[in-house]
Amino acid sequence: MDEQILYYTNKFRQSKGLKPLQLDETISQQARRHSRDMANGSTGFGHEGFEDRVANVSRKMGRVSSAAENVAYGTLDAEAVVNGWIKSPGHRRNMLGDYTLIGIGTADKGRITFFTQVFIKQ
């Protein structure tokens, strides 16, 4: 599903004249961990620990000049979750932001999927 989320995210960005984001495994590891933590209840739904995720990326990849994060959950497919973010002003702003890299992670809890996108500009 991560590749599909990337596809719809980049399709939206390109429709606005922006360059596509590059999927990065180091960032995706942080996104997957956050989705997993939300799914298993070890952290609440939201952005708790975002600064730590960015710091972990910075330690592994070098300086991060800006970062943002989108989260969602539900019985959604990739297109539906991206469309939901597009309709939300804050999430939309993140998707259209001046970022070059993205990490995507999902985790399931029963029929519910938890989604995380982490946007990075170095």
mmCIF file of N, CA and C in Angstrom:
data_model
loop_
_atom_site.group_PDB
_atom_site.id
_atom_site.type_symbol
_atom_site.label_atom_id
_atom_site.label_comp_id
_atom_site.label_asym_id
_atom_site.label_seq_id
_atom_site.Cartn_x
_atom_site.Cartn_y
_atom_site.Cartn_z
ATOM 1 N N MET A 1 0.813 -1.202 0.000
ATOM 2 C CA MET A 1 0.000 0.000 0.000
ATOM 3 C C MET A 1 0.857 1.267 0.000
ATOM 4 N N ASP A 2 2.065 1.182 0.556
ATOM 5 C CA ASP A 2 2.935 2.362 0.620
ATOM 6 C C ASP A 2 3.208 2.938 -0.765
ATOM 7 N N GLU A 3 3.472 2.059 -1.732
ATOM 8 C CA GLU A 3 3.746 2.526 -3.101
ATOM 9 C C GLU A 3 2.522 3.209 -3.702
ATOM 10 N N GLN A 4 1.333 2.726 -3.371
ATOM 11 C CA GLN A 4 0.107 3.351 -3.878
ATOM 12 C C GLN A 4 -0.096 4.727 -3.247
ATOM 13 N N ILE A 5 0.194 4.849 -1.964
ATOM 14 C CA ILE A 5 0.094 6.154 -1.302
ATOM 15 C C ILE A 5 1.083 7.125 -1.939
ATOM 16 N N LEU A 6 2.288 6.655 -2.211
ATOM 17 C CA LEU A 6 3.277 7.490 -2.895
ATOM 18 C C LEU A 6 2.748 7.928 -4.263
ATOM 19 N N TYR A 7 2.177 6.993 -5.000
ATOM 20 C CA TYR A 7 1.648 7.298 -6.333
ATOM 21 C C TYR A 7 0.605 8.415 -6.265
ATOM 22 N N TYR A 8 -0.387 8.280 -5.391
ATOM 23 C CA TYR A 8 -1.460 9.280 -5.320
ATOM 24 C C TYR A 8 -0.960 10.611 -4.759
ATOM 25 N N THR A 9 -0.014 10.552 -3.845
ATOM 26 C CA THR A 9 0.571 11.785 -3.311
ATOM 27 C C THR A 9 1.312 12.532 -4.416
ATOM 28 N N ASN A 10 2.130 11.823 -5.169
ATOM 29 C CA ASN A 10 2.886 12.466 -6.242
ATOM 30 C C ASN A 10 1.991 12.898 -7.399
ATOM 31 N N LYS A 11 0.953 12.152 -7.666
ATOM 32 C CA LYS A 11 -0.008 12.556 -8.705
ATOM 33 C C LYS A 11 -0.618 13.906 -8.333
ATOM 34 N N PHE A 12 -0.985 14.074 -7.075
ATOM 35 C CA PHE A 12 -1.546 15.340 -6.602
ATOM 36 C C PHE A 12 -0.512 16.454 -6.705
ATOM 37 N N ARG A 13 0.702 16.201 -6.239
ATOM 38 C CA ARG A 13 1.756 17.220 -6.315
ATOM 39 C C ARG A 13 2.008 17.637 -7.769
ATOM 40 N N GLN A 14 2.091 16.673 -8.647
ATOM 41 C CA GLN A 14 2.370 16.986 -10.048
ATOM 42 C C GLN A 14 1.222 17.759 -10.690
ATOM 43 N N SER A 15 -0.012 17.520 -10.236
ATOM 44 C CA SER A 15 -1.157 18.275 -10.766
ATOM 45 C C SER A 15 -1.071 19.750 -10.387
ATOM 46 N N LYS A 16 -0.268 20.052 -9.383
ATOM 47 C CA LYS A 16 -0.058 21.434 -8.936
ATOM 48 C C LYS A 16 1.287 21.983 -9.412
ATOM 49 N N GLY A 17 1.942 21.264 -10.320
ATOM 50 C CA GLY A 17 3.200 21.723 -10.891
ATOM 51 C C GLY A 17 4.420 21.486 -10.024
ATOM 52 N N LEU A 18 4.299 20.608 -9.022
ATOM 53 C CA LEU A 18 5.417 20.326 -8.115
ATOM 54 C C LEU A 18 6.124 19.034 -8.508
ATOM 55 N N LYS A 19 7.374 18.951 -8.129
ATOM 56 C CA LYS A 19 8.158 17.746 -8.397
ATOM 57 C C LYS A 19 7.686 16.610 -7.492
ATOM 58 N N PRO A 20 7.819 15.373 -7.966
ATOM 59 C CA PRO A 20 7.443 14.235 -7.124
ATOM 60 C C PRO A 20 8.416 14.064 -5.961
ATOM 61 N N LEU A 21 7.905 13.509 -4.888
ATOM 62 C CA LEU A 21 8.726 13.172 -3.726
ATOM 63 C C LEU A 21 9.392 11.822 -3.962
ATOM 64 N N GLN A 22 10.582 11.662 -3.415
ATOM 65 C CA GLN A 22 11.291 10.389 -3.504
ATOM 66 C C GLN A 22 11.061 9.606 -2.214
ATOM 67 N N LEU A 23 10.639 8.357 -2.348
ATOM 68 C CA LEU A 23 10.432 7.498 -1.187
ATOM 69 C C LEU A 23 11.790 7.106 -0.619
ATOM 70 N N ASP A 24 11.939 7.270 0.687
ATOM 71 C CA ASP A 24 13.208 6.970 1.351
ATOM 72 C C ASP A 24 12.983 5.921 2.432
ATOM 73 N N GLU A 25 13.797 4.872 2.427
ATOM 74 C CA GLU A 25 13.620 3.762 3.370
ATOM 75 C C GLU A 25 13.897 4.171 4.809
ATOM 76 N N THR A 26 14.894 5.005 5.046
ATOM 77 C CA THR A 26 15.192 5.443 6.415
ATOM 78 C C THR A 26 14.009 6.196 7.009
ATOM 79 N N ILE A 27 13.419 7.075 6.222
ATOM 80 C CA ILE A 27 12.257 7.836 6.691
ATOM 81 C C ILE A 27 11.057 6.904 6.831
ATOM 82 N N SER A 28 10.901 5.979 5.896
ATOM 83 C CA SER A 28 9.785 5.028 5.965
ATOM 84 C C SER A 28 9.857 4.159 7.212
ATOM 85 N N GLN A 29 11.057 3.812 7.655
ATOM 86 C CA GLN A 29 11.190 3.038 8.896
ATOM 87 C C GLN A 29 10.569 3.793 10.065
ATOM 88 N N GLN A 30 10.803 5.096 10.123
ATOM 89 C CA GLN A 30 10.227 5.912 11.196
ATOM 90 C C GLN A 30 8.705 5.984 11.063
ATOM 91 N N ALA A 31 8.213 6.134 9.837
ATOM 92 C CA ALA A 31 6.770 6.196 9.601
ATOM 93 C C ALA A 31 6.103 4.869 9.961
ATOM 94 N N ARG A 32 6.722 3.751 9.573
ATOM 95 C CA ARG A 32 6.159 2.436 9.908
ATOM 96 C C ARG A 32 6.112 2.220 11.411
ATOM 97 N N ARG A 33 7.183 2.608 12.090
ATOM 98 C CA ARG A 33 7.223 2.443 13.540
ATOM 99 C C ARG A 33 6.094 3.245 14.196
ATOM 100 N N HIS A 34 5.880 4.477 13.721
ATOM 101 C CA HIS A 34 4.823 5.298 14.321
ATOM 102 C C HIS A 34 3.444 4.685 14.058
ATOM 103 N N SER A 35 3.199 4.226 12.838
ATOM 104 C CA SER A 35 1.916 3.579 12.544
ATOM 105 C C SER A 35 1.724 2.341 13.410
ATOM 106 N N ARG A 36 2.770 1.559 13.562
ATOM 107 C CA ARG A 36 2.703 0.354 14.399
ATOM 108 C C ARG A 36 2.416 0.721 15.853
ATOM 109 N N ASP A 37 3.089 1.768 16.353
ATOM 110 C CA ASP A 37 2.873 2.191 17.740
ATOM 111 C C ASP A 37 1.445 2.682 17.959
ATOM 112 N N MET A 38 0.892 3.390 16.974
ATOM 113 C CA MET A 38 -0.504 3.823 17.103
ATOM 114 C C MET A 38 -1.437 2.617 17.062
ATOM 115 N N ALA A 39 -1.162 1.663 16.179
ATOM 116 C CA ALA A 39 -2.020 0.485 16.041
ATOM 117 C C ALA A 39 -2.016 -0.377 17.295
ATOM 118 N N ASN A 40 -0.854 -0.517 17.932
ATOM 119 C CA ASN A 40 -0.802 -1.387 19.118
ATOM 120 C C ASN A 40 -1.081 -0.635 20.416
ATOM 121 N N GLY A 41 -1.340 0.666 20.315
ATOM 122 C CA GLY A 41 -1.730 1.444 21.488
ATOM 123 C C GLY A 41 -0.588 1.933 22.349
ATOM 124 N N SER A 42 0.662 1.727 21.921
ATOM 125 C CA SER A 42 1.773 2.208 22.745
ATOM 126 C C SER A 42 1.947 3.719 22.646
ATOM 127 N N THR A 43 1.317 4.332 21.657
ATOM 128 C CA THR A 43 1.210 5.790 21.587
ATOM 129 C C THR A 43 -0.180 6.114 21.072
ATOM 130 N N GLY A 44 -0.692 7.253 21.452
ATOM 131 C CA GLY A 44 -2.012 7.651 20.989
ATOM 132 C C GLY A 44 -1.994 8.051 19.529
ATOM 133 N N PHE A 45 -3.179 8.153 18.946
ATOM 134 C CA PHE A 45 -3.274 8.619 17.574
ATOM 135 C C PHE A 45 -2.879 10.088 17.526
ATOM 136 N N GLY A 46 -1.969 10.422 16.623
ATOM 137 C CA GLY A 46 -1.543 11.810 16.482
ATOM 138 C C GLY A 46 -0.062 11.892 16.180
ATOM 139 N N HIS A 47 0.530 12.993 16.614
ATOM 140 C CA HIS A 47 1.908 13.302 16.234
ATOM 141 C C HIS A 47 2.899 13.193 17.388
ATOM 142 N N GLU A 48 2.502 12.527 18.457
ATOM 143 C CA GLU A 48 3.413 12.340 19.588
ATOM 144 C C GLU A 48 4.710 11.687 19.111
ATOM 145 N N GLY A 49 5.836 12.272 19.491
ATOM 146 C CA GLY A 49 7.133 11.726 19.116
ATOM 147 C C GLY A 49 7.644 12.180 17.760
ATOM 148 N N PHE A 50 6.941 13.121 17.116
ATOM 149 C CA PHE A 50 7.360 13.583 15.791
ATOM 150 C C PHE A 50 8.788 14.123 15.801
ATOM 151 N N GLU A 51 9.106 14.945 16.795
ATOM 152 C CA GLU A 51 10.459 15.514 16.868
ATOM 153 C C GLU A 51 11.513 14.411 16.985
ATOM 154 N N ASP A 52 11.194 13.356 17.724
ATOM 155 C CA ASP A 52 12.124 12.226 17.849
ATOM 156 C C ASP A 52 12.303 11.506 16.516
ATOM 157 N N ARG A 53 11.220 11.352 15.748
ATOM 158 C CA ARG A 53 11.327 10.706 14.439
ATOM 159 C C ARG A 53 12.234 11.523 13.518
ATOM 160 N N VAL A 54 12.048 12.841 13.537
ATOM 161 C CA VAL A 54 12.885 13.707 12.698
ATOM 162 C C VAL A 54 14.340 13.642 13.160
ATOM 163 N N ALA A 55 14.567 13.629 14.469
ATOM 164 C CA ALA A 55 15.938 13.534 14.995
ATOM 165 C C ALA A 55 16.586 12.215 14.581
ATOM 166 N N ASN A 56 15.824 11.122 14.596
ATOM 167 C CA ASN A 56 16.361 9.829 14.160
ATOM 168 C C ASN A 56 16.754 9.867 12.688
ATOM 169 N N VAL A 57 15.923 10.496 11.867
ATOM 170 C CA VAL A 57 16.247 10.643 10.445
ATOM 171 C C VAL A 57 17.515 11.469 10.292
ATOM 172 N N SER A 58 17.610 12.560 11.027
ATOM 173 C CA SER A 58 18.772 13.452 10.940
ATOM 174 C C SER A 58 20.060 12.728 11.338
ATOM 175 N N ARG A 59 19.990 11.907 12.380
ATOM 176 C CA ARG A 59 21.170 11.153 12.814
ATOM 177 C C ARG A 59 21.662 10.197 11.727
ATOM 178 N N LYS A 60 20.729 9.627 10.986
ATOM 179 C CA LYS A 60 21.094 8.635 9.973
ATOM 180 C C LYS A 60 21.407 9.245 8.613
ATOM 181 N N MET A 61 20.799 10.403 8.307
ATOM 182 C CA MET A 61 20.893 10.952 6.955
ATOM 183 C C MET A 61 21.575 12.313 6.881
ATOM 184 N N GLY A 62 21.813 12.924 8.013
ATOM 185 C CA GLY A 62 22.360 14.276 7.995
ATOM 186 C C GLY A 62 21.280 15.313 8.244
ATOM 187 N N ARG A 63 21.675 16.551 8.134
ATOM 188 C CA ARG A 63 20.828 17.687 8.488
ATOM 189 C C ARG A 63 19.454 17.632 7.811
ATOM 190 N N VAL A 64 18.425 17.923 8.594
ATOM 191 C CA VAL A 64 17.061 18.073 8.095
ATOM 192 C C VAL A 64 16.699 19.542 8.250
ATOM 193 N N SER A 65 16.361 20.207 7.140
ATOM 194 C CA SER A 65 16.034 21.633 7.236
ATOM 195 C C SER A 65 14.559 21.863 7.525
ATOM 196 N N SER A 66 13.691 20.954 7.096
ATOM 197 C CA SER A 66 12.271 21.071 7.432
ATOM 198 C C SER A 66 11.619 19.697 7.340
ATOM 199 N N ALA A 67 10.534 19.556 8.092
ATOM 200 C CA ALA A 67 9.834 18.273 8.144
ATOM 201 C C ALA A 67 8.374 18.503 8.492
ATOM 202 N N ALA A 68 7.539 17.555 8.098
ATOM 203 C CA ALA A 68 6.115 17.585 8.433
ATOM 204 C C ALA A 68 5.613 16.149 8.455
ATOM 205 N N GLU A 69 4.402 15.989 8.985
ATOM 206 C CA GLU A 69 3.858 14.637 9.129
ATOM 207 C C GLU A 69 2.351 14.661 8.944
ATOM 208 N N ASN A 70 1.835 13.656 8.256
ATOM 209 C CA ASN A 70 0.402 13.400 8.166
ATOM 210 C C ASN A 70 0.123 12.034 8.767
ATOM 211 N N VAL A 71 -0.965 11.931 9.517
ATOM 212 C CA VAL A 71 -1.417 10.637 10.018
ATOM 213 C C VAL A 71 -2.912 10.502 9.750
ATOM 214 N N ALA A 72 -3.362 9.273 9.675
ATOM 215 C CA ALA A 72 -4.781 8.975 9.492
ATOM 216 C C ALA A 72 -5.013 7.541 9.943
ATOM 217 N N TYR A 73 -6.290 7.197 10.116
ATOM 218 C CA TYR A 73 -6.633 5.800 10.360
ATOM 219 C C TYR A 73 -8.044 5.547 9.866
ATOM 220 N N GLY A 74 -8.331 4.301 9.574
ATOM 221 C CA GLY A 74 -9.664 3.921 9.143
ATOM 222 C C GLY A 74 -9.612 2.720 8.231
ATOM 223 N N THR A 75 -10.782 2.387 7.696
ATOM 224 C CA THR A 75 -10.886 1.286 6.734
ATOM 225 C C THR A 75 -10.785 1.898 5.339
ATOM 226 N N LEU A 76 -9.622 2.421 5.039
ATOM 227 C CA LEU A 76 -9.395 3.188 3.824
ATOM 228 C C LEU A 76 -8.394 2.487 2.920
ATOM 229 N N ASP A 77 -8.540 2.716 1.609
ATOM 230 C CA ASP A 77 -7.484 2.297 0.696
ATOM 231 C C ASP A 77 -6.573 3.494 0.450
ATOM 232 N N ALA A 78 -5.527 3.293 -0.342
ATOM 233 C CA ALA A 78 -4.521 4.339 -0.549
ATOM 234 C C ALA A 78 -5.130 5.606 -1.147
ATOM 235 N N GLU A 79 -5.960 5.447 -2.157
ATOM 236 C CA GLU A 79 -6.550 6.624 -2.801
ATOM 237 C C GLU A 79 -7.448 7.388 -1.834
ATOM 238 N N ALA A 80 -8.225 6.670 -1.035
ATOM 239 C CA ALA A 80 -9.134 7.326 -0.092
ATOM 240 C C ALA A 80 -8.380 8.088 0.987
ATOM 241 N N VAL A 81 -7.304 7.518 1.512
ATOM 242 C CA VAL A 81 -6.567 8.224 2.565
ATOM 243 C C VAL A 81 -5.904 9.469 1.995
ATOM 244 N N VAL A 82 -5.332 9.383 0.795
ATOM 245 C CA VAL A 82 -4.709 10.565 0.191
ATOM 246 C C VAL A 82 -5.774 11.621 -0.110
ATOM 247 N N ASN A 83 -6.928 11.211 -0.618
ATOM 248 C CA ASN A 83 -8.005 12.174 -0.870
ATOM 249 C C ASN A 83 -8.476 12.844 0.413
ATOM 250 N N GLY A 84 -8.505 12.097 1.509
ATOM 251 C CA GLY A 84 -8.857 12.691 2.799
ATOM 252 C C GLY A 84 -7.853 13.748 3.218
ATOM 253 N N TRP A 85 -6.579 13.468 3.039
ATOM 254 C CA TRP A 85 -5.547 14.456 3.367
ATOM 255 C C TRP A 85 -5.659 15.681 2.464
ATOM 256 N N ILE A 86 -5.972 15.467 1.183
ATOM 257 C CA ILE A 86 -6.109 16.591 0.250
ATOM 258 C C ILE A 86 -7.222 17.532 0.703
ATOM 259 N N LYS A 87 -8.297 16.983 1.246
ATOM 260 C CA LYS A 87 -9.447 17.797 1.665
ATOM 261 C C LYS A 87 -9.222 18.523 2.982
ATOM 262 N N SER A 88 -8.172 18.195 3.701
ATOM 263 C CA SER A 88 -7.859 18.825 4.987
ATOM 264 C C SER A 88 -6.775 19.882 4.763
ATOM 265 N N PRO A 89 -7.049 21.150 5.075
ATOM 266 C CA PRO A 89 -6.072 22.210 4.766
ATOM 267 C C PRO A 89 -4.664 21.956 5.304
ATOM 268 N N GLY A 90 -4.526 21.513 6.531
ATOM 269 C CA GLY A 90 -3.203 21.281 7.099
ATOM 270 C C GLY A 90 -2.467 20.137 6.430
ATOM 271 N N HIS A 91 -3.178 19.040 6.196
ATOM 272 C CA HIS A 91 -2.566 17.886 5.534
ATOM 273 C C HIS A 91 -2.213 18.223 4.085
ATOM 274 N N ARG A 92 -3.113 18.956 3.432
ATOM 275 C CA ARG A 92 -2.872 19.386 2.049
ATOM 276 C C ARG A 92 -1.604 20.244 1.977
ATOM 277 N N ARG A 93 -1.468 21.167 2.915
ATOM 278 C CA ARG A 93 -0.283 22.036 2.957
ATOM 279 C C ARG A 93 0.991 21.191 3.081
ATOM 280 N N ASN A 94 0.949 20.164 3.928
ATOM 281 C CA ASN A 94 2.114 19.280 4.056
ATOM 282 C C ASN A 94 2.424 18.583 2.733
ATOM 283 N N MET A 95 1.398 18.083 2.070
ATOM 284 C CA MET A 95 1.605 17.356 0.816
ATOM 285 C C MET A 95 2.162 18.258 -0.285
ATOM 286 N N LEU A 96 1.838 19.550 -0.230
ATOM 287 C CA LEU A 96 2.301 20.496 -1.248
ATOM 288 C C LEU A 96 3.523 21.281 -0.790
ATOM 289 N N GLY A 97 4.066 20.925 0.359
ATOM 290 C CA GLY A 97 5.188 21.657 0.929
ATOM 291 C C GLY A 97 6.477 21.484 0.143
ATOM 292 N N ASP A 98 7.441 22.293 0.511
ATOM 293 C CA ASP A 98 8.757 22.298 -0.145
ATOM 294 C C ASP A 98 9.622 21.173 0.433
ATOM 295 N N TYR A 99 9.233 19.945 0.120
ATOM 296 C CA TYR A 99 9.940 18.753 0.582
ATOM 297 C C TYR A 99 10.420 17.968 -0.628
ATOM 298 N N THR A 100 11.426 17.150 -0.437
ATOM 299 C CA THR A 100 11.964 16.334 -1.527
ATOM 300 C C THR A 100 11.864 14.835 -1.245
ATOM 301 N N LEU A 101 11.768 14.474 0.028
ATOM 302 C CA LEU A 101 11.750 13.066 0.434
ATOM 303 C C LEU A 101 10.495 12.768 1.235
ATOM 304 N N ILE A 102 10.076 11.520 1.183
ATOM 305 C CA ILE A 102 8.919 11.088 1.955
ATOM 306 C C ILE A 102 9.176 9.688 2.493
ATOM 307 N N GLY A 103 8.651 9.446 3.679
ATOM 308 C CA GLY A 103 8.590 8.111 4.241
ATOM 309 C C GLY A 103 7.133 7.784 4.483
ATOM 310 N N ILE A 104 6.746 6.566 4.208
ATOM 311 C CA ILE A 104 5.355 6.144 4.347
ATOM 312 C C ILE A 104 5.333 4.847 5.133
ATOM 313 N N GLY A 105 4.402 4.765 6.084
ATOM 314 C CA GLY A 105 4.259 3.543 6.856
ATOM 315 C C GLY A 105 2.814 3.275 7.201
ATOM 316 N N THR A 106 2.428 2.018 7.169
ATOM 317 C CA THR A 106 1.082 1.611 7.551
ATOM 318 C C THR A 106 1.172 0.446 8.529
ATOM 319 N N ALA A 107 0.135 0.312 9.323
ATOM 320 C CA ALA A 107 0.031 -0.828 10.239
ATOM 321 C C ALA A 107 -1.445 -1.125 10.447
ATOM 322 N N ASP A 108 -1.778 -2.385 10.514
ATOM 323 C CA ASP A 108 -3.168 -2.798 10.678
ATOM 324 C C ASP A 108 -3.452 -3.248 12.099
ATOM 325 N N LYS A 109 -4.659 -2.924 12.533
ATOM 326 C CA LYS A 109 -5.200 -3.453 13.787
ATOM 327 C C LYS A 109 -6.606 -3.923 13.449
ATOM 328 N N GLY A 110 -6.741 -5.218 13.241
ATOM 329 C CA GLY A 110 -8.011 -5.741 12.752
ATOM 330 C C GLY A 110 -8.274 -5.198 11.359
ATOM 331 N N ARG A 111 -9.448 -4.597 11.178
ATOM 332 C CA ARG A 111 -9.807 -4.040 9.872
ATOM 333 C C ARG A 111 -9.393 -2.581 9.721
ATOM 334 N N ILE A 112 -8.821 -1.998 10.764
ATOM 335 C CA ILE A 112 -8.408 -0.590 10.756
ATOM 336 C C ILE A 112 -6.933 -0.497 10.364
ATOM 337 N N THR A 113 -6.633 0.430 9.468
ATOM 338 C CA THR A 113 -5.247 0.697 9.082
ATOM 339 C C THR A 113 -4.840 2.063 9.613
ATOM 340 N N PHE A 114 -3.640 2.143 10.167
ATOM 341 C CA PHE A 114 -3.042 3.403 10.615
ATOM 342 C C PHE A 114 -2.007 3.806 9.567
ATOM 343 N N PHE A 115 -2.035 5.074 9.180
ATOM 344 C CA PHE A 115 -1.190 5.600 8.105
ATOM 345 C C PHE A 115 -0.318 6.726 8.638
ATOM 346 N N THR A 116 0.932 6.766 8.205
ATOM 347 C CA THR A 116 1.834 7.880 8.526
ATOM 348 C C THR A 116 2.626 8.251 7.283
ATOM 349 N N GLN A 117 2.662 9.545 6.999
ATOM 350 C CA GLN A 117 3.562 10.115 5.995
ATOM 351 C C GLN A 117 4.494 11.065 6.729
ATOM 352 N N VAL A 118 5.795 10.964 6.474
ATOM 353 C CA VAL A 118 6.772 11.913 7.013
ATOM 354 C C VAL A 118 7.461 12.569 5.819
ATOM 355 N N PHE A 119 7.401 13.886 5.776
ATOM 356 C CA PHE A 119 7.986 14.679 4.691
ATOM 357 C C PHE A 119 9.275 15.314 5.188
ATOM 358 N N ILE A 120 10.319 15.271 4.365
ATOM 359 C CA ILE A 120 11.629 15.795 4.765
ATOM 360 C C ILE A 120 12.230 16.617 3.628
ATOM 361 N N LYS A 121 12.856 17.714 4.011
ATOM 362 C CA LYS A 121 13.760 18.445 3.120
ATOM 363 C C LYS A 121 15.082 18.561 3.850
ATOM 364 N N GLN A 122 16.153 18.151 3.188
ATOM 365 C CA GLN A 122 17.477 18.222 3.809
ATOM 366 C C GLN A 122 18.121 19.560 3.545
#
